[in-house]
Coordinates of C-alpha atoms and ligand atoms in Angstrom, one line a residue:
M17 CA 0.0 0.0 0.0
K18 CA 1.5 3.4 -1.1
K19 CA 1.4 5.9 1.8
S20 CA 1.3 9.7 1.8
A21 CA 3.9 11.7 3.8
L22 CA 1.4 12.3 6.6
Q23 CA 0.4 8.6 6.7
R24 CA 4.0 7.5 7.0
V25 CA 4.7 9.8 9.9
R26 CA 1.3 9.3 11.6
A27 CA 1.8 5.5 11.5
E28 CA 4.5 6.0 14.2
Y29 CA 2.1 7.7 16.6
Q30 CA 1.8 5.7 19.8
P31 CA -1.6 6.3 21.2
K32 CA -1.6 7.2 24.9
L33 CA -3.2 4.7 27.4
P34 CA -4.7 5.5 30.8
F35 CA -2.4 4.8 33.6
A36 CA -4.4 1.7 34.7
L37 CA -3.9 0.0 31.4
Q38 CA -0.1 0.6 31.2
G39 CA 0.7 -2.6 33.0
P40 CA -1.0 -5.7 34.5
V41 CA -4.5 -4.9 35.8
K42 CA -6.8 -6.1 38.6
V43 CA -10.5 -5.7 38.6
K44 CA -12.4 -3.5 41.1
V45 CA -16.0 -4.8 41.2
G46 CA -18.7 -2.2 41.9
E47 CA -22.3 -2.4 43.0
K48 CA -25.0 -4.5 41.3
T49 CA -26.8 -2.5 38.6
Q50 CA -30.2 -2.1 37.1
S51 CA -31.5 -0.8 33.8
V52 CA -32.2 2.9 33.3
A53 CA -36.0 2.1 33.0
D54 CA -38.4 -0.8 32.7
Q55 CA -36.3 -2.9 35.2
E56 CA -38.8 -5.7 35.5
E57 CA -39.2 -6.3 31.8
I58 CA -35.5 -6.1 31.0
E59 CA -34.6 -8.4 33.9
K60 CA -37.1 -10.9 32.5
L61 CA -35.6 -10.8 29.1
F62 CA -32.0 -11.0 30.3
P63 CA -32.1 -13.4 33.3
N64 CA -28.5 -14.4 32.9
T65 CA -26.8 -11.0 32.3
Y66 CA -29.1 -8.5 34.1
G67 CA -27.8 -6.7 37.2
M68 CA -24.1 -7.4 36.8
P69 CA -21.8 -4.9 38.5
V70 CA -19.9 -2.0 36.9
V71 CA -16.2 -2.9 36.9
E72 CA -13.1 -0.7 36.9
F73 CA -9.5 -1.7 36.2
E74 CA -6.6 -0.8 38.5
R75 CA -2.9 -1.4 38.1
D76 CA -1.8 -4.7 39.6
E77 CA 1.6 -4.1 41.1
N78 CA 2.0 -7.8 42.1
P79 CA 0.6 -9.9 39.3
Q80 CA 0.6 -13.5 40.3
R81 CA -1.0 -15.2 37.3
V82 CA 0.4 -16.3 34.0
E83 CA -2.3 -15.6 31.4
E84 CA -3.4 -18.4 29.1
P85 CA -3.5 -17.5 25.4
F86 CA -7.0 -16.9 23.9
N87 CA -8.6 -16.1 20.6
V88 CA -10.9 -13.1 19.9
G89 CA -13.2 -12.4 16.9
I90 CA -14.2 -8.8 16.0
I91 CA -17.1 -7.4 13.9
L92 CA -17.2 -3.8 12.7
S93 CA -20.9 -3.0 12.5
G94 CA -22.8 -0.1 10.8
G95 CA -21.5 3.2 9.5
Q96 CA -17.7 4.0 9.5
A97 CA -16.3 6.2 12.3
P98 CA -12.8 7.5 12.7
G99 CA -10.7 5.4 15.0
G100 CA -12.1 1.9 14.2
H101 CA -8.6 0.7 13.2
N102 CA -7.2 1.8 16.5
V103 CA -9.9 -0.2 18.3
V104 CA -8.6 -3.2 16.4
S105 CA -4.9 -2.3 17.1
G106 CA -5.8 -1.8 20.8
I107 CA -7.5 -5.2 21.1
F108 CA -4.6 -6.9 19.2
D109 CA -1.9 -5.2 21.5
G110 CA -4.1 -5.9 24.6
I111 CA -4.4 -9.7 23.9
K112 CA -0.7 -9.9 22.9
S113 CA 0.3 -8.1 26.1
L114 CA -1.4 -10.9 28.0
N115 CA 0.0 -13.8 26.0
R116 CA 1.9 -13.6 22.7
E117 CA 0.1 -16.8 21.5
S118 CA -3.3 -15.1 21.5
R119 CA -4.9 -14.6 18.1
L120 CA -7.3 -12.1 16.6
Y121 CA -9.8 -12.8 13.8
G122 CA -11.8 -10.2 11.9
F123 CA -15.2 -11.1 10.4
L124 CA -15.5 -9.5 7.0
M125 CA -18.1 -6.9 6.0
G126 CA -19.9 -6.7 9.3
P127 CA -22.2 -9.1 11.0
S128 CA -22.8 -11.0 7.7
G129 CA -19.2 -12.2 7.8
F130 CA -19.9 -13.8 11.2
V131 CA -23.0 -15.5 10.1
D132 CA -21.6 -16.6 6.7
H133 CA -18.1 -17.6 8.1
Q134 CA -16.2 -15.0 6.1
Y135 CA -13.1 -14.0 8.2
M136 CA -9.4 -13.4 8.2
E137 CA -6.7 -13.6 10.8
L138 CA -5.3 -10.2 11.8
T139 CA -1.6 -10.4 12.3
A140 CA 1.0 -7.8 13.4
G141 CA 2.0 -7.3 9.7
I142 CA -1.5 -6.6 8.6
I143 CA -2.4 -4.3 11.5
K144 CA 0.8 -2.3 11.1
D145 CA -0.5 -0.6 8.0
Y146 CA -3.8 0.5 9.6
R147 CA -2.6 2.1 12.9
N148 CA -3.9 5.6 13.4
T149 CA -5.7 5.6 10.0
G150 CA -9.4 6.3 9.4
G151 CA -11.8 3.9 7.8
F152 CA -13.0 0.4 8.5
D153 CA -11.3 -1.1 5.4
I154 CA -9.1 -3.5 7.4
I155 CA -12.1 -6.0 7.4
G156 CA -15.0 -3.8 6.1
S157 CA -18.3 -3.1 7.8
G158 CA -22.0 -3.8 7.1
R159 CA -25.5 -3.2 8.4
T160 CA -26.8 -6.8 8.6
K161 CA -28.9 -6.9 11.8
L162 CA -27.7 -9.7 14.1
E163 CA -30.8 -10.7 15.9
T164 CA -32.1 -14.2 15.3
P165 CA -31.2 -17.4 17.1
E166 CA -30.4 -19.0 13.6
Q167 CA -27.8 -16.3 13.0
F168 CA -26.4 -16.7 16.6
D169 CA -26.1 -20.5 16.1
K170 CA -24.5 -20.2 12.7
G171 CA -22.0 -17.8 14.2
L172 CA -21.3 -20.1 17.0
K173 CA -20.1 -22.8 14.7
I174 CA -17.3 -20.6 13.4
L175 CA -16.4 -19.4 16.9
E176 CA -16.0 -23.0 17.9
E177 CA -14.1 -23.9 14.8
L178 CA -11.6 -21.1 15.5
N179 CA -11.6 -21.7 19.2
I180 CA -12.7 -18.1 19.8
K181 CA -13.3 -17.2 23.5
A182 CA -14.9 -13.8 22.9
L183 CA -16.6 -11.8 20.2
V184 CA -16.1 -8.0 20.2
I185 CA -18.9 -6.0 18.4
I186 CA -17.9 -2.5 17.5
G187 CA -21.1 -0.6 16.8
G188 CA -23.8 1.9 17.6
D189 CA -26.7 1.6 19.9
D190 CA -28.5 -1.0 17.8
S191 CA -25.4 -3.2 17.4
N192 CA -24.6 -3.0 21.0
T193 CA -28.2 -3.9 21.9
N194 CA -27.7 -7.0 19.7
A195 CA -24.4 -7.7 21.5
A196 CA -26.3 -7.8 24.8
V197 CA -28.9 -10.2 23.2
L198 CA -26.1 -12.4 21.9
A199 CA -24.3 -12.5 25.2
E200 CA -27.6 -13.5 27.0
Y201 CA -28.3 -16.1 24.3
Y202 CA -24.8 -17.8 24.7
K203 CA -25.0 -17.6 28.5
A204 CA -28.5 -19.2 28.5
K205 CA -27.3 -21.9 26.2
G206 CA -24.3 -22.6 28.5
V207 CA -21.9 -21.8 25.8
D208 CA -18.5 -20.5 26.9
V209 CA -18.3 -17.5 24.5
Q210 CA -18.1 -13.9 25.8
V211 CA -19.5 -10.9 24.0
I212 CA -18.2 -7.4 24.5
G213 CA -19.4 -4.1 22.9
V214 CA -17.5 -1.0 21.9
P215 CA -19.3 2.3 21.5
K216 CA -19.0 3.6 17.9
T217 CA -20.9 6.2 15.9
I218 CA -20.1 9.7 14.6
D219 CA -23.7 10.6 15.5
G220 CA -22.7 10.9 19.2
D221 CA -26.0 9.5 20.4
L222 CA -24.6 6.5 22.2
K223 CA -23.6 8.2 25.4
N224 CA -24.7 8.3 29.0
K225 CA -23.2 8.7 32.5
W226 CA -20.8 5.8 31.9
I227 CA -20.1 6.1 28.2
E228 CA -19.1 9.8 27.9
T229 CA -19.0 9.8 24.1
S230 CA -19.0 7.3 21.2
F231 CA -15.8 7.2 19.2
G232 CA -15.6 9.1 15.9
F233 CA -17.8 12.0 16.9
D234 CA -14.8 14.2 17.8
T235 CA -13.0 13.7 14.4
A236 CA -16.0 13.8 12.2
C237 CA -17.2 17.1 13.8
K238 CA -13.7 18.6 13.5
V239 CA -13.6 17.8 9.8
Y240 CA -17.1 19.3 9.2
S241 CA -16.2 22.3 11.3
E242 CA -13.1 22.9 9.3
V243 CA -15.1 23.0 6.0
I244 CA -17.9 25.0 7.5
G245 CA -15.3 27.5 8.6
N246 CA -13.8 27.6 5.1
I247 CA -17.3 28.2 3.6
Q248 CA -17.9 30.9 6.1
R249 CA -14.6 32.7 5.1
D250 CA -15.7 32.4 1.5
C251 CA -19.2 33.6 2.3
N252 CA -17.9 36.6 4.2
S253 CA -15.4 37.4 1.4
A254 CA -17.9 37.2 -1.6
K255 CA -20.9 38.3 0.5
K256 CA -23.3 37.0 -2.1
Y257 CA -24.6 33.5 -1.0
Y258 CA -26.6 31.8 1.7
H259 CA -25.1 28.4 2.3
F260 CA -27.5 25.7 3.5
I261 CA -25.4 23.0 5.0
K262 CA -26.9 19.6 6.0
L263 CA -24.9 17.6 8.5
M264 CA -25.0 13.9 9.2
G265 CA -26.5 12.4 12.3
R266 CA -29.4 10.2 11.6
S267 CA -31.5 11.2 14.5
A268 CA -29.9 13.4 17.2
S269 CA -28.5 16.9 16.4
H270 CA -25.2 16.5 18.4
I271 CA -23.1 16.9 15.2
A272 CA -24.9 20.1 14.1
L273 CA -24.7 21.5 17.7
E274 CA -21.0 20.7 18.1
C275 CA -20.3 22.3 14.7
A276 CA -22.4 25.4 15.6
L277 CA -20.4 25.8 18.8
E278 CA -17.1 25.5 16.8
T279 CA -18.0 27.8 13.9
Q280 CA -20.8 30.2 15.1
P281 CA -22.9 30.2 11.9
N282 CA -25.9 32.5 11.5
I283 CA -28.4 29.8 12.0
C284 CA -28.3 26.2 13.3
L285 CA -31.5 24.3 13.6
I286 CA -31.7 21.8 16.5
S287 CA -34.2 19.0 15.9
E288 CA -34.8 18.2 19.5
E289 CA -35.8 21.9 20.1
I290 CA -38.1 21.8 17.2
L291 CA -39.9 18.8 18.5
A292 CA -40.1 20.2 22.1
K293 CA -41.6 23.4 20.8
R294 CA -43.8 21.4 18.4
M295 CA -42.7 23.7 15.5
T296 CA -44.2 23.2 12.0
L297 CA -42.3 23.3 8.8
D298 CA -43.9 26.7 8.3
N299 CA -42.5 27.9 11.7
I300 CA -39.0 26.9 10.7
V301 CA -39.3 28.6 7.3
S302 CA -40.6 31.8 9.0
Y303 CA -37.6 31.8 11.4
V304 CA -35.0 31.4 8.6
A305 CA -36.8 34.0 6.4
Y306 CA -36.9 36.4 9.4
V307 CA -33.1 36.1 9.9
V308 CA -32.4 36.6 6.2
S309 CA -34.6 39.7 6.0
E310 CA -33.1 41.2 9.2
R311 CA -29.6 40.7 7.8
A312 CA -30.7 42.2 4.5
K313 CA -31.7 45.4 6.4
L314 CA -28.0 45.6 7.6
G315 CA -26.9 45.2 4.0
W316 CA -25.9 41.5 4.4
N317 CA -27.3 39.2 1.8
F318 CA -25.1 36.2 2.8
G319 CA -25.0 33.8 5.6
T320 CA -24.8 30.2 6.8
V321 CA -27.5 27.8 7.9
L322 CA -26.7 24.4 9.6
I323 CA -29.4 21.7 9.3
P324 CA -29.2 18.4 11.1
E325 CA -29.8 15.4 8.8
G326 CA -32.6 14.0 11.0
L327 CA -34.6 17.3 11.1
I328 CA -37.7 16.2 9.2
E329 CA -38.4 13.3 11.5
F330 CA -38.6 15.7 14.4
I331 CA -41.1 18.1 12.9
P332 CA -44.3 16.6 14.4
S333 CA -46.5 17.0 11.2
V334 CA -43.7 15.5 9.0
K335 CA -43.2 12.7 11.5
A336 CA -46.9 11.8 11.2
L337 CA -46.6 11.9 7.4
I338 CA -43.5 9.6 7.5
A339 CA -45.3 7.1 9.8
E340 CA -48.2 6.9 7.4
L341 CA -45.9 6.7 4.4
N342 CA -44.1 3.7 6.1
D343 CA -47.4 1.9 6.2
V344 CA -48.4 2.8 2.6
L345 CA -45.0 1.7 1.3
A346 CA -45.1 -1.5 3.2
Q347 CA -48.7 -2.3 2.0
H348 CA -48.4 -1.1 -1.6
G349 CA -44.7 -1.5 -2.3
E350 CA -45.2 -3.8 -5.3
E351 CA -47.7 -1.6 -7.0
L352 CA -45.6 1.6 -6.4
A353 CA -42.4 -0.1 -7.7
G354 CA -43.8 -0.3 -11.2
L355 CA -44.9 3.4 -11.5
D356 CA -43.1 6.4 -12.9
D357 CA -42.4 9.4 -10.5
D358 CA -45.6 11.4 -11.3
N359 CA -47.9 8.4 -11.0
K360 CA -46.1 7.2 -7.9
L361 CA -46.8 10.6 -6.2
I362 CA -50.4 10.6 -7.3
T363 CA -50.9 7.0 -6.0
I364 CA -49.3 7.6 -2.7
H365 CA -51.3 10.8 -2.3
S366 CA -54.5 8.9 -2.8
Y367 CA -53.6 6.4 0.0
L368 CA -52.8 9.1 2.6
S369 CA -55.2 10.6 5.2
A370 CA -56.4 14.2 4.4
A371 CA -54.0 16.0 6.8
N372 CA -51.0 14.0 5.6
A373 CA -52.0 14.2 1.9
E374 CA -52.1 18.0 2.1
L375 CA -48.6 18.2 3.6
Y376 CA -47.3 15.7 1.1
K377 CA -48.7 17.8 -1.8
S378 CA -47.1 21.0 -0.4
L379 CA -43.6 19.5 -0.5
P380 CA -41.3 20.1 -3.5
K381 CA -41.6 17.1 -5.9
Q382 CA -38.1 15.9 -5.3
I383 CA -38.5 15.9 -1.5
A384 CA -41.8 14.0 -1.7
L385 CA -40.1 11.4 -3.9
Q386 CA -37.1 11.1 -1.5
L387 CA -39.5 10.7 1.4
S388 CA -41.1 7.8 -0.5
L389 CA -37.8 5.9 -1.1
D390 CA -37.3 2.4 0.3
R391 CA -36.6 2.1 4.0
D392 CA -33.3 0.7 5.4
S393 CA -33.0 -2.7 7.0
H394 CA -34.1 -1.3 10.4
G395 CA -37.3 0.2 8.8
N396 CA -35.9 3.7 9.1
V397 CA -36.3 6.5 6.5
Q398 CA -32.9 7.0 4.9
V399 CA -32.5 10.5 6.1
S400 CA -29.1 11.0 4.5
L401 CA -30.8 10.6 1.1
I402 CA -33.3 13.4 1.7
E403 CA -32.2 16.9 0.6
T404 CA -33.5 18.8 3.7
E405 CA -31.1 21.6 2.9
K406 CA -32.9 22.2 -0.4
L407 CA -36.3 21.7 1.1
I408 CA -35.7 24.5 3.6
S409 CA -34.0 26.9 1.2
E410 CA -36.6 26.5 -1.5
M411 CA -39.4 27.2 0.9
V412 CA -37.5 30.2 2.4
E413 CA -37.0 31.5 -1.1
K414 CA -40.8 31.3 -1.8
R415 CA -41.5 33.0 1.6
L416 CA -39.1 35.8 0.8
E417 CA -40.8 36.4 -2.5
E418 CA -44.1 36.8 -0.7
M419 CA -42.5 39.1 1.8
K420 CA -41.0 41.2 -1.0
E421 CA -44.4 41.6 -2.6
Q422 CA -45.7 42.8 0.8
G423 CA -42.8 45.3 1.1
L424 CA -41.4 43.4 4.1
Y425 CA -38.1 42.3 2.5
V426 CA -35.6 44.1 0.3
G427 CA -32.6 41.9 -0.6
K428 CA -31.0 39.3 -2.7
F429 CA -31.3 35.6 -1.9
A430 CA -28.8 33.4 -3.8
T431 CA -28.1 29.9 -2.4
Q432 CA -25.5 27.1 -2.3
H433 CA -26.2 23.7 -0.9
H434 CA -23.9 21.2 0.9
F435 CA -24.2 17.9 2.7
F436 CA -21.3 16.9 4.9
G437 CA -21.4 13.3 6.1
Y438 CA -19.3 10.8 4.3
E439 CA -16.4 13.4 4.1
G440 CA -15.8 12.9 7.8
R441 CA -16.6 9.3 8.6
C442 CA -13.3 7.9 7.5
A443 CA -10.9 10.8 8.3
D444 CA -7.7 9.9 10.2
P445 CA -8.7 10.0 13.8
S446 CA -7.8 13.1 15.8
N447 CA -5.4 12.6 18.7
F448 CA -8.4 12.4 21.0
D449 CA -10.1 9.6 18.9
A450 CA -6.8 7.9 18.2
D451 CA -6.1 7.6 22.0
Y452 CA -9.7 6.9 23.0
T453 CA -10.2 4.1 20.5
Y454 CA -6.9 2.5 21.2
A455 CA -7.8 2.6 24.9
L456 CA -11.3 1.2 24.2
G457 CA -9.8 -1.7 22.3
F458 CA -7.0 -2.5 24.8
N459 CA -9.6 -2.3 27.6
A460 CA -11.9 -4.7 25.7
A461 CA -9.0 -7.2 25.8
M462 CA -8.8 -6.8 29.6
L463 CA -12.6 -7.3 30.0
I464 CA -12.3 -10.5 28.0
N465 CA -9.4 -11.7 30.2
A466 CA -11.5 -10.9 33.3
G467 CA -14.1 -13.4 32.0
L468 CA -16.9 -10.9 31.5
T469 CA -19.7 -11.0 29.0
G470 CA -22.5 -8.6 28.1
Y471 CA -20.3 -5.6 28.9
M472 CA -19.5 -2.5 27.0
S473 CA -15.9 -1.2 27.0
S474 CA -15.9 2.0 28.9
V475 CA -13.2 4.6 29.2
R476 CA -14.2 7.7 31.2
N477 CA -13.0 11.0 32.6
L478 CA -12.2 12.0 29.0
T479 CA -11.7 15.7 29.6
G480 CA -8.8 14.9 32.0
H481 CA -5.3 13.9 30.9
T482 CA -5.2 10.5 29.2
E483 CA -3.2 9.1 32.2
E484 CA -6.2 9.9 34.4
W485 CA -8.8 8.2 32.2
I486 CA -10.8 5.6 34.0
A487 CA -11.0 2.2 32.3
G488 CA -13.5 -0.6 32.9
G489 CA -16.8 -2.1 31.8
I490 CA -20.5 -1.4 32.0
P491 CA -23.2 -4.1 31.8
I492 CA -25.1 -3.3 28.5
T493 CA -28.4 -4.1 30.1
M494 CA -27.8 -1.2 32.5
M495 CA -28.3 1.2 29.5
M496 CA -31.5 -0.4 28.3
N497 CA -35.2 0.5 28.3
M498 CA -38.2 -0.8 26.4
E499 CA -39.1 1.0 23.1
R500 CA -41.5 0.4 20.3
R501 CA -39.7 -0.6 17.2
N502 CA -41.5 -1.7 14.0
G503 CA -44.7 -1.9 16.0
K504 CA -43.2 -4.2 18.8
L505 CA -41.9 -3.4 22.3
K506 CA -38.2 -4.2 22.4
P507 CA -35.3 -3.9 24.8
V508 CA -32.9 -1.4 23.4
I509 CA -30.1 0.9 24.6
Q510 CA -31.6 4.3 25.3
K511 CA -30.6 6.8 22.5
A512 CA -29.1 10.1 23.8
L513 CA -30.7 13.0 22.0
V514 CA -29.6 16.6 22.6
N515 CA -30.5 17.6 26.1
L516 CA -32.2 21.0 26.0
N517 CA -31.2 21.6 29.6
G518 CA -27.6 20.6 29.0
R519 CA -24.7 23.1 28.8
P520 CA -23.8 22.5 25.1
Y521 CA -27.3 23.5 24.0
L522 CA -27.7 26.3 26.5
K523 CA -24.3 27.8 25.4
F524 CA -25.5 27.7 21.8
A525 CA -28.9 29.1 22.6
S526 CA -27.3 32.0 24.6
Q527 CA -25.4 33.2 21.6
R528 CA -27.8 32.3 18.8
E529 CA -29.5 35.7 18.4
T530 CA -26.1 37.6 18.3
C531 CA -24.7 35.1 15.7
A532 CA -27.8 35.5 13.6
L533 CA -27.7 39.3 13.4
N534 CA -24.0 39.7 13.2
T535 CA -21.1 38.0 11.4
L536 CA -19.1 36.3 14.1
Y537 CA -17.9 33.3 12.2
Q538 CA -15.1 31.2 13.8
Y539 CA -12.6 29.3 11.7
P540 CA -11.4 26.1 13.5
G541 CA -9.0 25.1 10.7
P542 CA -7.9 21.5 10.0
I543 CA -7.3 18.8 12.6
Q544 CA -3.8 19.1 13.9
Y545 CA -1.9 15.9 14.7
F546 CA 1.4 17.5 15.7
G547 CA 1.9 20.6 17.9
P548 CA 0.8 22.1 21.1
A549 CA -1.6 19.9 23.2
E550 CA -4.2 22.6 23.5
V551 CA -4.6 22.5 19.8
C552 CA -4.0 18.8 19.0
D553 CA -5.5 17.0 22.0
R554 CA -8.6 19.2 22.7
P555 CA -11.8 17.1 22.9
S556 CA -15.1 18.3 21.4
M557 CA -16.8 21.4 22.9
T558 CA -19.8 19.2 23.7
L559 CA -17.7 17.0 25.9
L560 CA -15.9 19.9 27.6
L561 CA -19.2 21.7 28.3
E562 CA -20.9 18.6 29.5
H563 CA -18.0 18.2 32.0
E564 CA -18.3 21.8 33.2
K565 CA -15.1 22.9 31.5
D566 CA -14.5 26.2 29.7
V567 CA -14.5 26.3 26.0
Y568 CA -13.4 29.7 24.7
Ligands
FBP168 P1 -24.1 4.4 12.6 O1 -25.3 4.8 13.5 O2 -24.1 3.0 12.1 O3 -22.8 4.8 13.3 O4 -24.1 5.3 11.3 C1 -24.5 6.6 11.4 C2 -24.5 7.3 10.0 O5 -23.3 7.9 9.7 C3 -25.6 8.4 10.1 O6 -25.2 9.6 10.5 C4 -26.2 8.3 8.7 O7 -27.5 8.7 8.6 C5 -26.0 6.9 8.3 O8 -24.9 6.4 9.0 C6 -25.7 6.7 6.8 O9 -25.7 5.4 6.5 P2 -25.1 4.7 5.2 O10 -23.6 4.6 5.5 O11 -25.7 3.3 5.2 O12 -25.4 5.6 4.1

């Protein structure tokens, strides 16, 4: 593999480990736990893995044991997130530090590789080329849902064949929920295979008291913030465009919020706020048009608007429309598949209830069609395919024309559209993510050696110095509650949406008006891998604010 100059030098970076993981460890066992909600139901569903204690690792100054070698399998599940390769390197170095004879196997292209027995052994020579790099290409990733006993049994065959003691699932909330179900299944069956989860997703919505952030969020937000900053410089130089920028994050608005804190755009919509205030599409359009018209009075016909990818699902009226569309698509999928775009729209319209039909008709044609695309394997609308940035800007343009006719707006409104998502998911991890992911992987190896199953690798105190990070494990059932999914109540890890009483949101809200009616852009610049720690090692503003730290 040919390497760039940065890749060559970056390969030498040795991620920093918490003090506790820098030598042999012993386990400090905490109190028994319970799930965040619906305790009775979750306990019933997880009789063998419910209530286990939180564990923490401490340095063992007098290690007595000689560790036996053991084999580990890993699965990269779901969307890519910067740092995945360092989780793999961390697990590899962790198991080798315990016994040189231990081996690591990677299942190819996500959970399907586990079910279909597609795998490769990951050796030192292979891993060397992937240290500190972005991407999941070392073994690939996939979105197959691992949830049926047939899949678990098929997977078990290959685990037994390769003498694998533990399976590590690196994924988001759904994948880690499945890791808990798998751990319970093997335990109930009396099978001696452990399952450990690692918290991954750029969306930042797999977090709680014990999992302070999911890996990849930091790097992805830094990449997006760099380009938003560049756009803002351009915008403030040419002074002729409104840039509508959609940012990834399937459901929660953490990415948009973090980027807004980093770059201070004129507008950033926060889906959770829109839901809480029960705002309509019309309310949102009115707000954006108001800011544009006020800026025009100051002579500024330019600006930036950040839009979270998941926005439309949080607008109550659109949410109701999507729910009905899901049913229509499920019931009439075959009929609709054979129709051209115009007839598809007419047919769907005829199946909708009056209120939803009216909203559906008011949407720009392209958006209505995008809302009617096939759902993903989890039954979700594929929000990354819906051009919400165009929806909002087109509707604002219309509104401004009406305002112009009424003499309420004098200005020019020229637009540019952007969607930042895939640009950041495979970036080389920032120092924070490089260290965090390596520690999560190394820590997972220690959890396996401690004989634990149904745990998520947890590294905490992340706004402190790396040496002071706390390493341990959290029972996955502890993070669960019951939620309705595809019409059925299911045990799932509670998703973390933006907390409207939390410091990151409150900080943003406190400066929103000033940023809207002034031009106070910030330019974070590219991720720095070498240089002063305050530039290179700084975690996300979200994390700093959540931990009562100063950010500016
Ligand atoms: P995960 O939840 O699997 O980490 O993926 C998150 C995400 O990046 C979302 O932000 C986005 O909506 C989605 O993946 C896109 O999925 P795909 O890669 O399948 O297009």
